[in-house]
Short mmCIF file of C-alpha atoms in Angstrom, two decimals:
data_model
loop_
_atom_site.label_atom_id
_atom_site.label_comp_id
_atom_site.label_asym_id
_atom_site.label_seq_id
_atom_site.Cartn_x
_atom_site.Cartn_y
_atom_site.Cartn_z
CA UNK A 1 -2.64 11.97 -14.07
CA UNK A 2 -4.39 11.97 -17.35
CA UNK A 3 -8.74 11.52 -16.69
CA UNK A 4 -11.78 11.80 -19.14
CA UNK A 5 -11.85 15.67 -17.32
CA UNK A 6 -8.15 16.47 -18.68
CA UNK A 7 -6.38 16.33 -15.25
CA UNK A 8 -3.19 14.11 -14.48
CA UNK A 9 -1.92 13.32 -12.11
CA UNK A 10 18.37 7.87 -7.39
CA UNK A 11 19.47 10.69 -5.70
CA UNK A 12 20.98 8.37 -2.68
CA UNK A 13 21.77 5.12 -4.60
CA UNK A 14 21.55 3.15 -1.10
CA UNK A 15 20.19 0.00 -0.39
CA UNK A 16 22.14 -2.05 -3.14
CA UNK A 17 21.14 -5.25 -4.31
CA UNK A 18 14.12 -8.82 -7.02
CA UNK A 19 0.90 -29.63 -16.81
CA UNK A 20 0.96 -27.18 -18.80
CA UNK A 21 2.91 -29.02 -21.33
CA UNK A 22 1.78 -26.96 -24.50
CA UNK A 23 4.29 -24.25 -22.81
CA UNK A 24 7.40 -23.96 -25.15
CA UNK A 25 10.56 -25.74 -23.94
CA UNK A 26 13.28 -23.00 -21.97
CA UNK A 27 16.00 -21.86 -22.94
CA UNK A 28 17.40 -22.16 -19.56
CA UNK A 29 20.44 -24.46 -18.69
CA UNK A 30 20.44 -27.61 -17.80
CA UNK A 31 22.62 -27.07 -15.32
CA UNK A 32 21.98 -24.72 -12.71
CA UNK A 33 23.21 -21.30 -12.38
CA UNK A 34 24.99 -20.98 -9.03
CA UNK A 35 25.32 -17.56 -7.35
CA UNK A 36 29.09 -16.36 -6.39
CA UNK A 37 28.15 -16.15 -2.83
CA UNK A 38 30.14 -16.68 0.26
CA UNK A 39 29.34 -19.95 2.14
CA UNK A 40 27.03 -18.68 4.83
CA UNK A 41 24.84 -20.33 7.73
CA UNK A 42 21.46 -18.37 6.61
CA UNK A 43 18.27 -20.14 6.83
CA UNK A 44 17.65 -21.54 2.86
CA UNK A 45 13.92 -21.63 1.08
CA UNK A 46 13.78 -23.92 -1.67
CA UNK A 47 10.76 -23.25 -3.96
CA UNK A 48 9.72 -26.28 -6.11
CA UNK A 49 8.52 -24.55 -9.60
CA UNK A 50 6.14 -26.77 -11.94
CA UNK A 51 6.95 -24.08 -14.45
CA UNK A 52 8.90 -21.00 -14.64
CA UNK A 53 8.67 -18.34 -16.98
CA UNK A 54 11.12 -16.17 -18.28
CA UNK A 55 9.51 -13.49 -20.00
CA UNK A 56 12.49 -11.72 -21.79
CA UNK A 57 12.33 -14.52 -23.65
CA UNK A 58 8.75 -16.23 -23.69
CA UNK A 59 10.08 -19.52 -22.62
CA UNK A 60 9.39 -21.97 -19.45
CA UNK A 61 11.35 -24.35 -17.82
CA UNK A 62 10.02 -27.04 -16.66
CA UNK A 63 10.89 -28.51 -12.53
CA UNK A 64 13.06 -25.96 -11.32
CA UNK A 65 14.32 -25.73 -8.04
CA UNK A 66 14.96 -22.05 -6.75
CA UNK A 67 16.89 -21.79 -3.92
CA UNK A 68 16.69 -18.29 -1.58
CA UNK A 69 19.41 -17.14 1.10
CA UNK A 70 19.83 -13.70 2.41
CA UNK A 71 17.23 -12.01 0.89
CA UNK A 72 18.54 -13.23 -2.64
CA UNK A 73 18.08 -15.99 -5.08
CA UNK A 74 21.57 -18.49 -4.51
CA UNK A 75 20.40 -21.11 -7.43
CA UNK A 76 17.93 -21.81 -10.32
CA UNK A 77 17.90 -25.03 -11.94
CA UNK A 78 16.31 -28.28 -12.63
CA UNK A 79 19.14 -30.84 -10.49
CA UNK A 80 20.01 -27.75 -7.75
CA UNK A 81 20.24 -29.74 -4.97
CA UNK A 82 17.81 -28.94 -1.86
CA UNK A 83 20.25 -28.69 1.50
CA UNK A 84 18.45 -31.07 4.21
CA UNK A 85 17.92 -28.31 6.54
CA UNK A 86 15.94 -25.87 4.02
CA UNK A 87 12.87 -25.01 4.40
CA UNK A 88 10.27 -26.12 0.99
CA UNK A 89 7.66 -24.50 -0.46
CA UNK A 90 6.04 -26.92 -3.32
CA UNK A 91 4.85 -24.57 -5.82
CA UNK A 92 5.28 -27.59 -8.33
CA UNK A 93 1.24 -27.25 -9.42
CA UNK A 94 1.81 -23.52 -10.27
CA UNK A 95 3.65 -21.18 -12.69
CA UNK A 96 6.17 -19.48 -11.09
CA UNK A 97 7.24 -15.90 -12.38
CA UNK A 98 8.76 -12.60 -11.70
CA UNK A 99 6.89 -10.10 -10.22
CA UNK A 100 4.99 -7.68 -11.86
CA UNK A 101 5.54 -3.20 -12.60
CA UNK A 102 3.53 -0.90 -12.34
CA UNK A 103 5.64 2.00 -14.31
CA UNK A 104 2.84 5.33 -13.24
CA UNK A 105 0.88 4.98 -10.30
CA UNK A 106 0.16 7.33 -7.59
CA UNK A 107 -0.48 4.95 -4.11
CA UNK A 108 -0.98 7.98 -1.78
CA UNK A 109 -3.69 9.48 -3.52
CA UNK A 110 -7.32 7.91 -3.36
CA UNK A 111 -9.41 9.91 -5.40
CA UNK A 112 -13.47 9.10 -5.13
CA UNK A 113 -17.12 8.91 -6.22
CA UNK A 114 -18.00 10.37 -2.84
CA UNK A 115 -17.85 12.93 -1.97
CA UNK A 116 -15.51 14.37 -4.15
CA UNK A 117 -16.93 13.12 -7.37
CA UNK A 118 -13.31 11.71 -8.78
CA UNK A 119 -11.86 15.32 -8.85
CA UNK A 120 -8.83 14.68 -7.32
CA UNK A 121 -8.30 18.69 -7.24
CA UNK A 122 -10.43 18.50 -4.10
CA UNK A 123 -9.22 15.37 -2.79
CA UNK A 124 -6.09 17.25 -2.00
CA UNK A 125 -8.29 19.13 -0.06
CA UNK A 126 -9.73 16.58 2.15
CA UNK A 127 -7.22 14.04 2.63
CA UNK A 128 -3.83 15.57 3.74
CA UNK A 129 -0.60 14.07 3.95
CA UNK A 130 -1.00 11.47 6.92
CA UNK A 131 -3.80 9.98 5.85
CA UNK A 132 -2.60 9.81 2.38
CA UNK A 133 0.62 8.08 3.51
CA UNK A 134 -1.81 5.46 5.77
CA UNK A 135 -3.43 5.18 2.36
CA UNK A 136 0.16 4.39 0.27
CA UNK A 137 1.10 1.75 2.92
CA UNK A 138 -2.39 -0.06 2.54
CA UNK A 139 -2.46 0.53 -1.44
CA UNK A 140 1.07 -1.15 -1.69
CA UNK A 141 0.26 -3.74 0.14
CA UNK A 142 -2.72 -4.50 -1.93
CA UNK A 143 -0.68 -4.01 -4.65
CA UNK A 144 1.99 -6.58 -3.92
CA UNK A 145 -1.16 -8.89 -3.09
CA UNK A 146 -1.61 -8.78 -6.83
CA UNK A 147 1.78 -9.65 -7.64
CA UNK A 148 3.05 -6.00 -8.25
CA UNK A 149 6.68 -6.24 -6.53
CA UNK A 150 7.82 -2.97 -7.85
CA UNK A 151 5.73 0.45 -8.40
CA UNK A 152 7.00 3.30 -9.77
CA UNK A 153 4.65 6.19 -7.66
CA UNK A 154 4.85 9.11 -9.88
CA UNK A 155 4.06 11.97 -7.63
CA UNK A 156 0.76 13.51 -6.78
CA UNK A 157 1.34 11.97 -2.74
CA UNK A 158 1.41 15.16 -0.80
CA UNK A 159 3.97 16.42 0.91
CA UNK A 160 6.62 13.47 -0.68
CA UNK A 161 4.44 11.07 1.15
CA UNK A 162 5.94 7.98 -1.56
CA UNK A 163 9.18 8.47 -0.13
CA UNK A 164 8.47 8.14 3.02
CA UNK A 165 6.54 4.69 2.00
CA UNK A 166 9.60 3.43 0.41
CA UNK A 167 12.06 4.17 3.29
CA UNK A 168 9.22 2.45 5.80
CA UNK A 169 9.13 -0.61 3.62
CA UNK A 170 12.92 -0.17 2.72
CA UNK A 171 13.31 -0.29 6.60
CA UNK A 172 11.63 -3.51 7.28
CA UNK A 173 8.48 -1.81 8.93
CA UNK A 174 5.74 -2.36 6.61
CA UNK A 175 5.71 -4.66 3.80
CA UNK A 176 4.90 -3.64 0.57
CA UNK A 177 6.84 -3.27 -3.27
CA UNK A 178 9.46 -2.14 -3.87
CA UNK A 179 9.16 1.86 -4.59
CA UNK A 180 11.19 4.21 -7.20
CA UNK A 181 9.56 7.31 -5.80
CA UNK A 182 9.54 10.80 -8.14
CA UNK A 183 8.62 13.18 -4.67
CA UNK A 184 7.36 16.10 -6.02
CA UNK A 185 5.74 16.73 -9.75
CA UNK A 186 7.80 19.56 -11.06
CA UNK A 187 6.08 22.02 -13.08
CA UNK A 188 5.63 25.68 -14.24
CA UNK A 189 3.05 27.93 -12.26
CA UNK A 190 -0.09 26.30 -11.34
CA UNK A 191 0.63 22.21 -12.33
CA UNK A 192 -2.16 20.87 -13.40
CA UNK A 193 -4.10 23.00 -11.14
CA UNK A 194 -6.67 25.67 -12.04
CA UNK A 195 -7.27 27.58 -8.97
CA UNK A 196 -8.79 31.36 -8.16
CA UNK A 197 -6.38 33.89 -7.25
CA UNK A 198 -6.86 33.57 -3.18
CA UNK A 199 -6.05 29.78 -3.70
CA UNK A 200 -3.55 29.91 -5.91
CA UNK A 201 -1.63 33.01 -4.39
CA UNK A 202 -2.80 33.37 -0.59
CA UNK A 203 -3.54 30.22 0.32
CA UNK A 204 -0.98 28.29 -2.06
CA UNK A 205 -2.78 25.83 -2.63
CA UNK A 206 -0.65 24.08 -5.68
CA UNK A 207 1.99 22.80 -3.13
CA UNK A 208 2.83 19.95 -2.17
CA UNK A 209 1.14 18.49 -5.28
CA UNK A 210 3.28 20.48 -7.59
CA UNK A 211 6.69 22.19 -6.87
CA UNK A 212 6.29 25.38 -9.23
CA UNK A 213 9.65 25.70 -11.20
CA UNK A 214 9.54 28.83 -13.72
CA UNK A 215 13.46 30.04 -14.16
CA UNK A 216 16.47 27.86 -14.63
CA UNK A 217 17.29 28.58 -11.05
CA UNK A 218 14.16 27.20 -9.34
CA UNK A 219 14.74 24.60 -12.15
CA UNK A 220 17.66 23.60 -10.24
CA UNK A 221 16.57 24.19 -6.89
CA UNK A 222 13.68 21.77 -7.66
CA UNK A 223 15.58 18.84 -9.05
CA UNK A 224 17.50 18.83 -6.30
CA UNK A 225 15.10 19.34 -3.31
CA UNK A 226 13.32 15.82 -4.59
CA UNK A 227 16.61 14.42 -5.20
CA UNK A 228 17.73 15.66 -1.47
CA UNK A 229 15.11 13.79 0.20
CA UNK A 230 15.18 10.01 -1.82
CA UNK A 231 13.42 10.48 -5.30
CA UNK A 232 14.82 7.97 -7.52
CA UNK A 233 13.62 9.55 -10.46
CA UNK A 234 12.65 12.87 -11.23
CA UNK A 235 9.26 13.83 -12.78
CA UNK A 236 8.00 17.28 -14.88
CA UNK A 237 4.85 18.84 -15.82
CA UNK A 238 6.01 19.23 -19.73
CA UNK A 239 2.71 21.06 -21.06
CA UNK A 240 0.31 21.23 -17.88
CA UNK A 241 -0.30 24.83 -18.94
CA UNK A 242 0.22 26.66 -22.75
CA UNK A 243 3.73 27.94 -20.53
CA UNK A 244 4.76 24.54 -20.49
CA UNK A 245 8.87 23.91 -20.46
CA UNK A 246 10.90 24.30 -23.44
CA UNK A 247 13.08 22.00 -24.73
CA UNK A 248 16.29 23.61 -23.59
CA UNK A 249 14.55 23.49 -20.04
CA UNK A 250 13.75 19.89 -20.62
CA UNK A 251 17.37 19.02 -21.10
CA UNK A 252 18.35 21.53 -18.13
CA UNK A 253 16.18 19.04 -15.75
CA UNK A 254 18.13 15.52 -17.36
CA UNK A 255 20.85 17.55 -17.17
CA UNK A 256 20.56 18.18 -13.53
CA UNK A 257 19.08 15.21 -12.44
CA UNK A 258 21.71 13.29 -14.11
CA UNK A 259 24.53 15.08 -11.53
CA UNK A 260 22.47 12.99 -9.10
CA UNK A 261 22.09 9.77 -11.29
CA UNK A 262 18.49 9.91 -11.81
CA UNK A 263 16.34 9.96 -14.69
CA UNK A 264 13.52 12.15 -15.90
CA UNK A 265 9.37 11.31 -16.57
CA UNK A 266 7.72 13.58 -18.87
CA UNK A 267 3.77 14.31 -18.21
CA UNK A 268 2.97 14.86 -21.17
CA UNK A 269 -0.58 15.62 -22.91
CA UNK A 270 -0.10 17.74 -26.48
CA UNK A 271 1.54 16.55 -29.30
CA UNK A 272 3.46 19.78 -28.99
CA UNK A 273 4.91 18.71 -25.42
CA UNK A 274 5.55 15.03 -27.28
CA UNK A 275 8.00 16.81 -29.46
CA UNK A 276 9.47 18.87 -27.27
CA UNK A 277 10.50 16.05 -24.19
CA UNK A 278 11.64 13.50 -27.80
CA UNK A 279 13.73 16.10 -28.64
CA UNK A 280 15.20 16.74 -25.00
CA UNK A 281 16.21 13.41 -24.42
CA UNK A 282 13.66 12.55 -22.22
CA UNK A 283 13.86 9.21 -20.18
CA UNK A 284 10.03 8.13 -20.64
CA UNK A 285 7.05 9.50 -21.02
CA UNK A 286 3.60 9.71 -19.24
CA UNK A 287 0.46 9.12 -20.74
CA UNK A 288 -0.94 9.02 -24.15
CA UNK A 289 -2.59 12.29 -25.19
CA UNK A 290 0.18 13.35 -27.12
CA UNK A 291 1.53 10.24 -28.90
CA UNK A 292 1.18 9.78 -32.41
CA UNK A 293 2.82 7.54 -35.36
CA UNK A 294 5.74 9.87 -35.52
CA UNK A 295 6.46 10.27 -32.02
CA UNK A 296 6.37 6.70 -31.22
CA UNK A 297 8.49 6.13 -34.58
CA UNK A 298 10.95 8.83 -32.63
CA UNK A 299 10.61 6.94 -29.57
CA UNK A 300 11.24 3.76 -30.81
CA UNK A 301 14.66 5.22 -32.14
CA UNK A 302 15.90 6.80 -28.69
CA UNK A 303 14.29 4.53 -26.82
CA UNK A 304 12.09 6.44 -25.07
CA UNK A 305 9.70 4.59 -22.44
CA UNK A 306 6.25 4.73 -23.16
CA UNK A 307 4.47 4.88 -19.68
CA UNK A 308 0.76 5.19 -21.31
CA UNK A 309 -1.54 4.65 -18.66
CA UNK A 310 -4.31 3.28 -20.97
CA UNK A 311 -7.42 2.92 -18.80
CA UNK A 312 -10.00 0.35 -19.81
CA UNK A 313 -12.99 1.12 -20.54
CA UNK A 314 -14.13 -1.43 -17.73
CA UNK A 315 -13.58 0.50 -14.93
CA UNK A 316 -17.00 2.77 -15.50
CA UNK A 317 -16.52 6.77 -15.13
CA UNK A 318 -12.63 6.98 -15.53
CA UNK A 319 -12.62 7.24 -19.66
CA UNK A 320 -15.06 7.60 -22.21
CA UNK A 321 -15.73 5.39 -25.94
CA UNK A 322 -14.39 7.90 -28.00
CA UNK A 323 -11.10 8.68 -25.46
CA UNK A 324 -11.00 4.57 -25.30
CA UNK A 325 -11.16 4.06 -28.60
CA UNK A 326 -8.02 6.39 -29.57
CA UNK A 327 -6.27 5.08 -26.85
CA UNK A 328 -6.45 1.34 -28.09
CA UNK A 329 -5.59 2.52 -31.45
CA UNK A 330 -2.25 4.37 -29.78
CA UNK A 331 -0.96 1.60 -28.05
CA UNK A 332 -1.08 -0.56 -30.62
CA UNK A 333 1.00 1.69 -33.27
CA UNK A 334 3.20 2.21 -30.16
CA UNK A 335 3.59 -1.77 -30.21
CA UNK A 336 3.68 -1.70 -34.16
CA UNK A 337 6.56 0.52 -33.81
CA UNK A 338 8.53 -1.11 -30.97
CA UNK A 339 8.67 1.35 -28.64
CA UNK A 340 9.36 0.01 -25.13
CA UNK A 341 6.56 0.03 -23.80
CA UNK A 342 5.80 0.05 -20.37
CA UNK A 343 2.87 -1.40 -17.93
CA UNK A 344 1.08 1.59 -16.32
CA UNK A 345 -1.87 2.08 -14.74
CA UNK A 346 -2.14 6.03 -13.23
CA UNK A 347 -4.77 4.10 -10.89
CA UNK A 348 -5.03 6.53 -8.31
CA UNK A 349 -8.68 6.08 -7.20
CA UNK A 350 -11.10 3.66 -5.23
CA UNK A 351 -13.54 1.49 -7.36
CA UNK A 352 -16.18 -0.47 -4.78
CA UNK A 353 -15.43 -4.09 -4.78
CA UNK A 354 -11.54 -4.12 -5.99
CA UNK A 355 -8.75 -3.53 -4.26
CA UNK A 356 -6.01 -1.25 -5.38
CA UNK A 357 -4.30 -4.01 -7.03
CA UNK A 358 -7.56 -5.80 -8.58
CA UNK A 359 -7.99 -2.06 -10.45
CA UNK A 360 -4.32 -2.10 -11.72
CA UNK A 361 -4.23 -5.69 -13.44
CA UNK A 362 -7.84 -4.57 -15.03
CA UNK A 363 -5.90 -2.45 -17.41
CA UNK A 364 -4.69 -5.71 -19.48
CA UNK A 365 -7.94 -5.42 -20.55
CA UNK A 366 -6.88 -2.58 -22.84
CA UNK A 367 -3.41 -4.22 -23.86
CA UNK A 368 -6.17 -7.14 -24.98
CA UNK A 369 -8.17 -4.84 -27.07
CA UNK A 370 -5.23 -3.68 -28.93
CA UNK A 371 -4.27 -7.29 -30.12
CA UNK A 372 -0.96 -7.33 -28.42
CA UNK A 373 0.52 -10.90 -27.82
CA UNK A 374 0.21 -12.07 -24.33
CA UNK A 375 4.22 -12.89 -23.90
CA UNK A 376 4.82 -9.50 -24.92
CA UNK A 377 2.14 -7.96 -22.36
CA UNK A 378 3.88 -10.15 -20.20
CA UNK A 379 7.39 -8.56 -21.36
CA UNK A 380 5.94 -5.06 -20.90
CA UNK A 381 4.39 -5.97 -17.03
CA UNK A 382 8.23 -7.24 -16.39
CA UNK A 383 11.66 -6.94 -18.05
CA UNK A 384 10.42 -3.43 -19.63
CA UNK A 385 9.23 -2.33 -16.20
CA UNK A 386 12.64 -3.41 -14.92
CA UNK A 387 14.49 -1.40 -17.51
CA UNK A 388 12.52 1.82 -17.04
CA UNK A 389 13.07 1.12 -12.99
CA UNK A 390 16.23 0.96 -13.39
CA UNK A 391 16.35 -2.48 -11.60
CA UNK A 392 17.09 -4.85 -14.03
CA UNK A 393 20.90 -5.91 -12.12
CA UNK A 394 19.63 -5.94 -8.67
CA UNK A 395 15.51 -6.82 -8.89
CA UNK A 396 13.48 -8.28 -11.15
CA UNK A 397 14.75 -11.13 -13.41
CA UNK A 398 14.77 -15.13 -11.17
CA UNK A 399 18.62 -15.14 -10.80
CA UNK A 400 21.56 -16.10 -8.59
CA UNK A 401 22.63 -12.77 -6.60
CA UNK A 402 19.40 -11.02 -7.20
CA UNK A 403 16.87 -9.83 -4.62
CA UNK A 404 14.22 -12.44 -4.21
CA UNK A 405 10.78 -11.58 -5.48
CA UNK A 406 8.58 -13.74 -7.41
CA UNK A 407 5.38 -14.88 -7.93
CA UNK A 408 3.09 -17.74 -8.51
CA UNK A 409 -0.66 -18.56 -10.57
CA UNK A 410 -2.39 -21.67 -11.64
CA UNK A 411 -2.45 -20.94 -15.19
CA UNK A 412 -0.42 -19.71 -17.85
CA UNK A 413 0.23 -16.08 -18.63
CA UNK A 414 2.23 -16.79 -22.16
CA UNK A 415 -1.52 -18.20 -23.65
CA UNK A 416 -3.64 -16.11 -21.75
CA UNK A 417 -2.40 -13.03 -19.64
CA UNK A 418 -6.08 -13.48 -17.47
CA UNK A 419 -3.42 -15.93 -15.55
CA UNK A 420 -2.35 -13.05 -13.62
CA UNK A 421 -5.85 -12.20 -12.30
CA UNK A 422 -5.23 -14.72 -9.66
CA UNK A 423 -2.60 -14.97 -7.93
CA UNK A 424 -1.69 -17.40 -5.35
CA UNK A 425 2.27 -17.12 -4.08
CA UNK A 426 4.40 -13.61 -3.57
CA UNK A 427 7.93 -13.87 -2.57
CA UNK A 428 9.25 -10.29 -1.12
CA UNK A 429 12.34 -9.75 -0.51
CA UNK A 430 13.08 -13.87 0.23
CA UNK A 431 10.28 -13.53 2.17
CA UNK A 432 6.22 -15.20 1.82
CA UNK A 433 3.97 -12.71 2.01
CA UNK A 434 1.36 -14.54 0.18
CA UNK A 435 0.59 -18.22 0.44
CA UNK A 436 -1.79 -20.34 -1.19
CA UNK A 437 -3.57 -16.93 -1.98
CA UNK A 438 -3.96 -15.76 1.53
CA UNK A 439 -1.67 -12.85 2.91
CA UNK A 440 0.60 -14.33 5.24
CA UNK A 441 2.43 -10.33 6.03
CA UNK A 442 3.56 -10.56 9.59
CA UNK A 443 7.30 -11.41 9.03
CA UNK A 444 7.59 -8.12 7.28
CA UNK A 445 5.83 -5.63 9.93
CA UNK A 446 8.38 -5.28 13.05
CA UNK A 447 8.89 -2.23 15.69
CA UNK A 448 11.62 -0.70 14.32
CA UNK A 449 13.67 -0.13 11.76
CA UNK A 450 15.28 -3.99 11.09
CA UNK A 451 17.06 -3.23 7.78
CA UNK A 452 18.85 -0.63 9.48
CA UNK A 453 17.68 3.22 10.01
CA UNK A 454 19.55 4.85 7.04
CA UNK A 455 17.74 2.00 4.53
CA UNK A 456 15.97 4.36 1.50
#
């Protein structure tokens, strides 16, 4: 996590395969795409789409027909004939799209006002790792009320209490998005922790929020500890502390988390640390402190993701003018230079009157401040989230074979990206969890494990 106060917060590859008429005309098909699926005797839900976006493009199409069997989109297309015993769902008045990413967020962590005055230091004090976990179901599904069908949780959740939320809702017992958990931040001695001596060294206090990594063996050991227990990507503390890693221990963490096909997240907050996880290799990246034009310009040329967690200046207490200011300024030379930029929020605390979700789509208001273009906000909140997820084949994109998630609002997102403040349809998994903007979650909570027990 990155705060005004200076403090941040693939192993198992199971679970295999997510009149508006100033809109531009779609590149899609006239015909419709049909998925290479075996004939099968599963229920069908055929969605009626007024519009439907596809934002790796910027283009609608106009009266689609989606149909959904097993879990996963079968067809797309404007003469897709509806089978007379499907079930409809006339979405025909809304804009139908895919759902949204948040690329950094941290559901099992709820920092406060009171009592703990947003130090989240001593909410990992308070709160330990079952309530936190109670706290990750109820953020994700507030999350996914927003539209938010896949969160990258980035650590900072106990005792890896994000992996345990994505094998729950992998499992069919709660609902909620879908998860690419990090378990444990890795980091040199201390994380982004501070503590006295009797903290620190009796009482231990920087576990489980950090998993202190100093030689190339507990290097190792670390990577594959998270990876042992369901992290689907791997993150590092790059400069928490002046004895931040080197860049030949950068590239000894991809290196070792690539034996177990995952990728790595820097936290990063120096310009120094910038340099050092650019020139490692470095999957993405983790806040904003340390960009600059010639680390985005590098960035843009690896393709690095940019996960910058830009805060707006609208949620009162979490950044200041000056620390606003710069970070406007950064995302748009990020933009400027094309790095792939990602969604993310590092909204890891409670403001009165929003839900977890509400908090996460008030950062467009900083993507609005920088001038970007609403399609490409748009791009970043989807086919960049599903790149740096590592999703894009299985979830994500509205097409035959992939998992079924999508989403719904009355207006339109390519003119004005306020469309997404509201809402009103969320397809999970094939399933309706929100209709007509009311939760409608009961099909996805069940006593047991109903995607099978070894689902992660």
């Amino acid at each position: 996590m990155i705060r005004a106060h200076a403090l941040c917060a693939h192993a198992l590859r199971a679970v295999a395969a997510l009149a508006l008429t100033a809109f531009p005309l779609s590149a899609f098909p006239l015909a419709a795409q049909q998925a290479n699926t075996v004939a099968s005797t599963a229920p069908i839900l055929a969605i009626k789409a007024g519009r439907l976006i596809d934002p790796a493009t910027g283009t609608v199409a106009l009266n689609q027909i989606i149909l959904v069997q097993n879990r996963r989109f079968l067809a797309v297309g404007p003469s897709v004939a509806i089978p007379k015993d499907a079930q409809v769902i006339d979405l025909s008045m809304l804009t139908v799209l895919p759902g949204l990413v948040d690329a950094h967020n941290h559901l099992a962590l709820t920092y406060k006002e009171v009592p703990e005055r947003n130090s989240y230091y001593i909410t990992t004090i308070l709160d330990d790792t079952p309530l936190r976990a109670i706290q990750a179901v109820s953020n994700g599904i507030q999350m996914l009320s927003s539209g938010f069908t896949i969160v990258r949780d980035m650590g900072n959740n106990g005792k890896y209490a994000d992996i345990a939320l994505r094998r729950g809702i992998e499992q069919g017992l709660v609902p909620g998005p879908t998860i690419i958990p990090s378990g444990l931040i890795i980091s040199g001695m201390g994380g982004q922790f501070s503590p006295n001596p009797e903290m620190a060294f009796d009482r231990k206090i920087v576990y489980p929020e950090y998993l202190e990594a100093d030689t190339p063996d507990e290097i190792v050991k670390a990577v594959r500890q998270n990876a042992l227990v369901g992290a689907r990507v791997i993150k590092i503390c790059v400069d928490c502390k002046l004895w931040g890693y080197s860049t030949d221990e950068i590239k000894l963490v991809i290196r070792e988390a690539a034996k177990a096909g995952l990728k790595v997240e820097g936290h990063v907050q120096s310009v120094a640390g910038a340099h050092r996880a650019v020139d490692a290799g470095i999957w993405s990246i983790a806040h904003d402190n340390g960009m600059n034009d010639t680390i985005h310009k590098i960035m843009a040329e690896k393709r690095i993701f940019r996960a910058g967690t830009e805060t707006p200046l609208s949620l009162v207490g979490h950044t200041t003018e000056a620390r606003y200011a710069q970070t406007v300024l950064m995302l748009r030379n990020a933009w400027e230079n094309k790095v792939p930029i990602t969604f993310s929020t590092d909204a890891d605390y409670y403001v009165p009157g929003k839900t977890r979700g509400e908090v996460a789509i008030e950062f467009i208001e900083t993507w609005k401040a920088a001038r970007i273009p609403a399609p490409d906000i748009l791009r970043a909140m989807t086919t960049t989230g599903y790149e740096v997820s590592e999703t894009t084949t299985t979830r994500g994109p509205i097409k035959p074979g992939m998992w079924a998630d999508l989403i719904a609002v009355p207006g339109n997102p390519l003119q004005s990206i306020d469309a997404l403040r509201d809402v009103k349809f969320v397809l999970k998994n094939g399933m309706v969890f929100k209709k007509d903007g009311v939760m409608t979650p009961e099909a996805f909570f069940n006593g047991g494990p109903v995607n099978g027990a070894n689902a992660r």
